[in-house]
Tab-separated table of C-alpha atoms in Angstrom:
chain	number	residue	atom	x	y	z
V	208	MET	CA	-10.532	5.639	18.930
V	209	ARG	CA	-8.393	2.538	20.371
V	210	VAL	CA	-6.603	1.218	17.260
V	211	LEU	CA	-4.360	-1.985	16.509
V	212	VAL	CA	-1.769	-1.489	13.876
V	213	SER	CA	0.421	-4.304	12.089
V	214	GLY	CA	2.671	-3.257	10.493
V	215	ALA	CA	4.014	-0.792	12.228
V	216	SER	CA	7.754	-0.906	11.553
V	217	GLY	CA	6.981	-0.117	7.694
V	218	LEU	CA	6.864	3.261	5.859
V	219	VAL	CA	3.276	3.594	6.471
V	220	GLY	CA	2.604	2.296	9.712
V	221	GLY	CA	5.159	3.919	11.420
V	222	ALA	CA	3.574	7.204	10.051
V	223	LEU	CA	0.137	6.433	10.716
V	224	MET	CA	0.984	5.395	14.533
V	225	ALA	CA	2.385	8.848	15.079
V	226	ARG	CA	-0.640	10.503	13.170
V	227	LEU	CA	-3.236	8.754	15.120
V	228	THR	CA	-1.598	8.960	18.467
V	229	SER	CA	-1.273	12.712	17.785
V	230	GLN	CA	-4.918	12.998	17.605
V	231	GLY	CA	-5.447	11.520	21.005
V	232	HIS	CA	-6.444	8.238	19.718
V	233	ARG	CA	-4.885	5.012	21.983
V	234	VAL	CA	-3.074	3.147	19.570
V	235	ARG	CA	-1.178	-0.395	19.984
V	236	MET	CA	1.037	-1.678	17.382
V	237	LEU	CA	0.910	-5.682	16.868
V	238	SER	CA	4.145	-7.026	17.576
V	239	ARG	CA	6.307	-9.869	17.117
V	240	LYS	CA	8.698	-9.219	19.851
V	241	GLY	CA	6.365	-9.175	22.626
V	242	SER	CA	3.787	-7.238	24.908
V	243	ASP	CA	4.275	-3.921	26.601
V	244	ALA	CA	2.494	-0.310	27.067
V	245	ALA	CA	2.702	0.180	23.576
V	246	SER	CA	2.256	-3.398	22.077
V	247	VAL	CA	0.315	-6.489	21.694
V	248	ALA	CA	2.494	-9.624	20.915
V	249	TRP	CA	1.353	-11.429	17.734
V	250	ASN	CA	2.994	-14.590	16.145
V	251	VAL	CA	2.670	-14.094	12.258
V	252	GLN	CA	3.328	-17.749	11.720
V	253	THR	CA	1.119	-19.087	14.102
V	254	GLY	CA	-1.440	-16.284	14.333
V	255	GLU	CA	-1.195	-16.606	17.857
V	256	LEU	CA	-2.483	-13.087	19.863
V	257	ASP	CA	-1.510	-12.362	23.171
V	258	LEU	CA	-5.445	-12.296	24.315
V	259	LYS	CA	-4.723	-11.157	27.502
V	260	ALA	CA	-3.153	-8.219	26.662
V	261	LEU	CA	-5.541	-7.300	23.974
V	262	ASP	CA	-8.232	-7.411	26.562
V	263	GLU	CA	-6.680	-5.165	29.027
V	264	PHE	CA	-6.354	-2.462	25.978
V	265	GLY	CA	-9.829	-2.552	26.428
V	266	LYS	CA	-12.739	-2.919	23.715
V	267	ILE	CA	-10.797	-2.516	20.195
V	268	ASP	CA	-12.450	0.110	17.778
V	269	ALA	CA	-10.516	-0.274	14.585
V	270	VAL	CA	-7.709	-2.929	13.239
V	271	VAL	CA	-5.331	-1.249	10.248
V	272	HIS	CA	-3.896	-4.184	9.232
V	273	LEU	CA	-0.467	-3.662	7.055
V	274	ALA	CA	1.689	-6.038	7.778
V	275	GLY	CA	3.644	-8.339	4.420
V	276	GLU	CA	6.717	-8.821	3.416
V	277	ASN	CA	8.355	-6.570	1.326
V	278	ILE	CA	7.592	-7.810	-2.681
V	279	ALA	CA	10.661	-5.550	-4.061
V	280	ALA	CA	13.236	-7.096	-1.430
V	281	GLY	CA	14.860	-9.169	-3.992
V	282	ARG	CA	13.959	-11.804	-7.121
V	283	TRP	CA	10.733	-13.655	-6.579
V	284	THR	CA	12.380	-16.896	-6.087
V	285	LEU	CA	9.864	-19.965	-5.184
V	286	GLU	CA	10.711	-19.454	-1.339
V	287	GLN	CA	10.231	-15.457	-1.371
V	288	LYS	CA	7.166	-16.266	-3.055
V	289	LYS	CA	5.774	-18.475	-0.678
V	290	ARG	CA	6.898	-15.752	2.130
V	291	ILE	CA	4.916	-13.120	0.007
V	292	ARG	CA	2.157	-14.540	-0.184
V	293	GLU	CA	2.050	-16.664	3.260
V	294	SER	CA	2.720	-12.863	5.135
V	295	ARG	CA	-0.338	-11.140	3.534
V	296	VAL	CA	-3.310	-13.989	2.577
V	297	GLU	CA	-2.736	-16.549	5.851
V	298	ALA	CA	-1.205	-13.797	8.165
V	299	THR	CA	-4.968	-12.185	7.164
V	300	GLN	CA	-6.852	-15.271	7.821
V	301	ARG	CA	-5.203	-16.104	11.026
V	302	LEU	CA	-5.647	-12.371	12.231
V	303	ALA	CA	-9.340	-12.055	10.720
V	304	SER	CA	-10.245	-15.477	12.753
V	305	LYS	CA	-8.859	-14.205	16.487
V	306	LEU	CA	-10.595	-10.825	16.169
V	307	VAL	CA	-14.071	-12.163	14.923
V	308	PRO	CA	-15.049	-13.034	18.897
V	309	ARG	CA	-14.048	-9.211	19.786
V	310	LYS	CA	-15.507	-7.588	16.428
V	311	PRO	CA	-13.913	-4.519	16.238
V	312	ARG	CA	-15.931	-1.784	14.583
V	313	VAL	CA	-13.826	-1.317	11.382
V	314	PHE	CA	-11.137	-3.831	9.706
V	315	ILE	CA	-8.756	-1.974	7.247
V	316	SER	CA	-6.270	-4.154	5.324
V	317	ALA	CA	-3.792	-3.361	2.737
V	318	SER	CA	-3.888	-4.759	-0.652
V	319	ALA	CA	-2.331	-2.973	-3.645
V	320	VAL	CA	-2.649	-2.508	-7.359
V	321	GLY	CA	-1.049	-5.513	-8.325
V	322	TYR	CA	-4.521	-6.788	-8.213
V	323	TYR	CA	-5.277	-5.751	-11.694
V	324	GLY	CA	-2.337	-7.333	-13.236
V	325	ASN	CA	-0.335	-5.763	-16.378
V	326	ARG	CA	-3.435	-4.026	-18.156
V	327	PHE	CA	-1.742	-1.706	-20.747
V	328	ASN	CA	-3.389	1.675	-21.122
V	329	GLU	CA	-6.786	0.182	-19.706
V	330	ILE	CA	-8.560	2.724	-17.265
V	331	LEU	CA	-9.051	0.833	-14.040
V	332	THR	CA	-11.433	1.409	-11.231
V	333	GLU	CA	-12.478	-0.677	-8.415
V	334	ARG	CA	-15.384	-1.939	-11.119
V	335	SER	CA	-12.495	-3.883	-13.295
V	336	PRO	CA	-12.154	-7.161	-12.840
V	337	GLY	CA	-8.835	-8.552	-11.069
V	338	GLY	CA	-5.502	-9.484	-13.335
V	339	HIS	CA	-3.731	-12.509	-13.405
V	340	GLY	CA	-0.317	-13.679	-12.341
V	341	PHE	CA	1.262	-13.691	-9.319
V	342	LEU	CA	0.371	-10.105	-8.133
V	343	GLY	CA	-2.942	-10.591	-9.252
V	344	ASP	CA	-3.730	-13.857	-7.690
V	345	THR	CA	-2.038	-13.130	-4.291
V	346	CYS	CA	-3.924	-9.658	-4.050
V	347	GLU	CA	-7.805	-11.119	-4.853
V	348	ALA	CA	-6.672	-14.321	-2.049
V	349	TRP	CA	-5.576	-11.320	0.652
V	350	GLU	CA	-8.425	-9.210	0.188
V	351	HIS	CA	-10.469	-12.311	0.425
V	352	ALA	CA	-8.925	-13.938	3.776
V	353	ALA	CA	-10.407	-11.220	5.753
V	354	LYS	CA	-13.946	-12.873	4.917
V	355	PRO	CA	-14.613	-14.431	8.331
V	356	LEU	CA	-15.049	-10.490	9.653
V	357	VAL	CA	-17.186	-9.892	7.037
V	358	LEU	CA	-19.405	-12.585	8.014
V	359	ALA	CA	-19.399	-11.753	11.789
V	360	GLY	CA	-20.612	-7.838	10.502
V	361	VAL	CA	-17.356	-6.048	11.085
V	362	ARG	CA	-17.273	-3.216	8.174
V	363	VAL	CA	-14.031	-4.609	6.124
V	364	VAL	CA	-11.862	-1.812	3.753
V	365	HIS	CA	-9.457	-3.100	1.193
V	366	LEU	CA	-6.916	-0.286	0.361
V	367	ARG	CA	-5.353	-1.075	-2.756
V	368	PHE	CA	-2.074	1.168	-2.732
V	369	GLY	CA	-0.144	2.487	-5.572
V	370	MET	CA	3.267	3.857	-5.167
V	371	ILE	CA	3.528	5.615	-2.074
V	372	LEU	CA	5.983	8.848	-2.814
V	373	SER	CA	8.328	9.430	0.417
V	374	LYS	CA	11.916	10.495	0.430
V	375	GLU	CA	11.802	8.417	4.166
V	376	GLY	CA	11.224	5.387	2.400
V	377	GLY	CA	10.064	3.110	-0.466
V	378	ALA	CA	10.677	3.213	-4.387
V	379	LEU	CA	10.698	6.992	-4.132
V	380	ALA	CA	13.574	7.002	-1.617
V	381	LYS	CA	15.799	4.102	-3.234
V	382	MET	CA	15.649	6.595	-6.735
V	383	LEU	CA	16.640	9.590	-5.136
V	384	PRO	CA	20.261	9.000	-5.039
V	385	VAL	CA	20.557	7.966	-8.718
V	386	PHE	CA	18.385	10.698	-9.884
V	387	ARG	CA	20.114	13.193	-7.584
V	388	LYS	CA	23.215	12.201	-9.844
V	389	GLY	CA	21.830	12.990	-12.783
V	390	LEU	CA	21.806	8.872	-13.866
V	391	GLY	CA	18.256	8.303	-13.755
V	392	GLY	CA	15.952	7.787	-16.918
V	393	ARG	CA	13.128	6.049	-17.708
V	394	LEU	CA	12.677	1.850	-17.539
V	395	GLY	CA	11.951	0.027	-20.798
V	396	SER	CA	9.692	2.005	-23.610
V	397	GLY	CA	8.672	4.234	-20.567
V	398	LYS	CA	5.146	3.789	-21.448
V	399	GLN	CA	3.904	1.577	-18.784
V	400	TRP	CA	1.090	3.475	-16.287
V	401	MET	CA	2.239	4.366	-12.807
V	402	SER	CA	-0.313	4.823	-10.267
V	403	TRP	CA	0.947	6.826	-7.280
V	404	ILE	CA	-0.245	8.430	-3.924
V	405	THR	CA	2.132	10.784	-1.648
V	406	LEU	CA	2.171	8.923	2.210
V	407	THR	CA	0.402	12.069	3.577
V	408	ASP	CA	-2.365	11.467	1.089
V	409	ALA	CA	-2.440	7.947	1.845
V	410	LEU	CA	-2.393	8.351	5.479
V	411	ARG	CA	-5.321	10.710	5.315
V	412	ALA	CA	-7.069	8.078	3.172
V	413	ILE	CA	-6.884	5.472	5.676
V	414	GLU	CA	-8.135	8.234	8.349
V	415	PHE	CA	-10.864	8.725	6.174
V	416	CYS	CA	-11.987	4.878	5.833
V	417	LEU	CA	-11.463	4.535	9.692
V	418	HIS	CA	-14.364	7.208	10.359
V	419	ASN	CA	-16.374	7.224	7.247
V	420	GLU	CA	-19.124	4.159	8.107
V	421	GLN	CA	-20.143	4.343	4.301
V	422	ALA	CA	-16.792	2.661	3.345
V	423	SER	CA	-16.448	-0.888	2.915
V	424	GLY	CA	-14.840	-3.021	0.377
V	425	ALA	CA	-12.051	-1.752	-2.201
V	426	TYR	CA	-10.642	1.393	-2.578
V	427	ASN	CA	-8.061	2.570	-4.735
V	428	VAL	CA	-5.486	4.644	-3.134
V	429	VAL	CA	-4.014	6.411	-5.784
V	430	ALA	CA	-4.085	9.829	-6.837
V	431	PRO	CA	-6.378	10.727	-9.590
V	432	ASN	CA	-3.783	11.542	-12.085
V	433	PRO	CA	-1.672	8.408	-13.040
V	434	VAL	CA	1.392	9.315	-15.522
V	435	THR	CA	3.657	7.099	-17.466
V	436	ASN	CA	6.724	6.229	-16.581
V	437	ALA	CA	8.370	8.435	-19.146
V	438	GLU	CA	6.518	11.469	-17.406
V	439	PHE	CA	7.187	10.462	-13.973
V	440	THR	CA	11.037	10.002	-14.988
V	441	ARG	CA	10.471	13.666	-16.454
V	442	GLN	CA	9.150	15.153	-13.456
V	443	LEU	CA	11.154	13.540	-11.089
V	444	ALA	CA	14.105	14.693	-12.696
V	445	SER	CA	12.552	18.746	-13.080
V	446	ALA	CA	11.803	18.553	-9.602
V	447	LEU	CA	15.644	17.911	-8.873
V	448	LYS	CA	16.963	19.762	-11.586
V	449	ARG	CA	18.805	16.874	-12.898
V	450	PRO	CA	18.757	15.313	-16.155
V	451	ALA	CA	17.462	12.233	-16.816
V	452	PHE	CA	19.288	10.157	-19.999
V	453	PHE	CA	20.004	7.064	-18.890
V	454	PRO	CA	16.964	4.773	-19.661
V	455	VAL	CA	17.040	1.377	-18.300
V	456	PRO	CA	16.515	-1.712	-20.950
V	457	GLU	CA	13.599	-3.973	-20.479
V	458	PHE	CA	16.231	-6.753	-21.004
V	459	ALA	CA	18.713	-5.610	-18.504
V	460	LEU	CA	15.638	-5.402	-16.083
V	461	ARG	CA	14.478	-8.858	-16.819
V	462	LEU	CA	17.963	-10.337	-15.863
V	463	ALA	CA	18.526	-8.361	-12.774
V	464	PHE	CA	15.206	-8.875	-11.330
V	465	GLY	CA	13.531	-11.791	-13.165
V	466	GLU	CA	9.585	-11.902	-12.648
V	467	MET	CA	9.681	-9.127	-10.610
V	468	ALA	CA	10.807	-6.781	-13.091
V	469	ASP	CA	7.743	-7.303	-15.340
V	470	ALA	CA	5.232	-7.274	-12.823
V	471	LEU	CA	6.549	-4.078	-10.537
V	472	LEU	CA	9.278	-2.025	-12.939
V	473	LEU	CA	7.348	-2.762	-16.507
V	474	GLY	CA	3.729	-3.962	-15.841
V	475	SER	CA	1.281	-1.145	-16.506
V	476	GLN	CA	-1.525	0.085	-14.550
V	477	ARG	CA	-3.780	3.187	-14.808
V	478	VAL	CA	-5.883	3.183	-12.093
V	479	LEU	CA	-8.382	5.877	-10.811
V	480	PRO	CA	-9.824	6.634	-6.845
V	481	GLU	CA	-13.360	6.441	-8.419
V	482	ARG	CA	-15.036	5.281	-5.031
V	483	LEU	CA	-12.925	7.381	-2.713
V	484	ARG	CA	-13.857	10.301	-4.573
V	485	ASP	CA	-17.840	9.472	-4.897
V	486	LEU	CA	-17.292	9.185	-1.100
V	487	GLY	CA	-16.035	12.857	-1.207
V	488	PHE	CA	-12.338	12.231	-0.480
V	489	GLU	CA	-10.181	15.242	-1.388
V	490	PHE	CA	-6.434	14.701	-2.434
V	491	ASP	CA	-4.007	17.523	-1.089
V	492	HIS	CA	-1.306	16.524	-4.167
V	493	PRO	CA	-3.738	15.296	-7.062
V	494	HIS	CA	-0.841	15.888	-9.646
V	495	LEU	CA	2.667	14.552	-9.694
V	496	ALA	CA	4.591	18.056	-9.723
V	497	GLY	CA	2.602	19.392	-7.021
V	498	ALA	CA	3.438	15.906	-4.855
V	499	PHE	CA	7.290	16.209	-5.826
V	500	ARG	CA	7.135	19.527	-4.304
V	501	GLY	CA	5.538	18.400	-1.195
V	502	VAL	CA	7.483	14.986	-0.602
V	503	LEU	CA	10.974	16.841	-1.535
V	504	TYR	CA	11.138	20.404	-0.373
V	505	ARG	CA	8.477	20.827	2.762
V	506	LYS	CA	9.284	19.801	6.106
């Protein structure tokens, strides 16, 4: 397959590029730095694509769109929220419109379980309605932004990622130094649900949706066994053979991170991968204890 990947400098995008290349696919990244043998220039702000480089690459089979501002990069000021929304919603709209004339077979776009908002103990599947608030509204608009491709008859897949576990990057990589020192602990009450997936299973899910012609619409890319924050903390400490006696109170999180704390750290999403399982996808790491062993100790 000929595959275009945006967000290739990120944790998932970089690993996906390597995985697809190793399997013999021809892969190019959409890059802000210009076109070359491995890249096609793409201006995120204007949507401009190097169409000459794109045509030289050949007929595109698939696009995996993973680019977007890091939502955990800092406090959600008005300016930061604007950057987050523009990097997802407007950028996706522009990219989708540019791709309509070239009509790839499949367009896979990242989304997030933030789509559901803070839902406490409610069990959430793809049939559940979206939530409210900044993340829920942004995710809904983000998914809608690919509508031009849907109308053009392209198979469009929205992957609602949970927390991706990797020691190479993302939230877990930031936790590990603290937990290895024995300074970890639950966040707030610890009762909030966390929906997670290993990086390996996230990549396998992307690949599964690339090849499965039945896959279209929204899919929750999470392991089938979400856990509470308290349980996540306990199992991570156990995997590292360290104590975890230092809970962080809610007021301290809100003081440090503002609105972002309620959405990302204290918000609860108990999400199940119903549609992936219905298509026959099987997880390498369905349970957290095994996931930590695989992520932390396998080379």
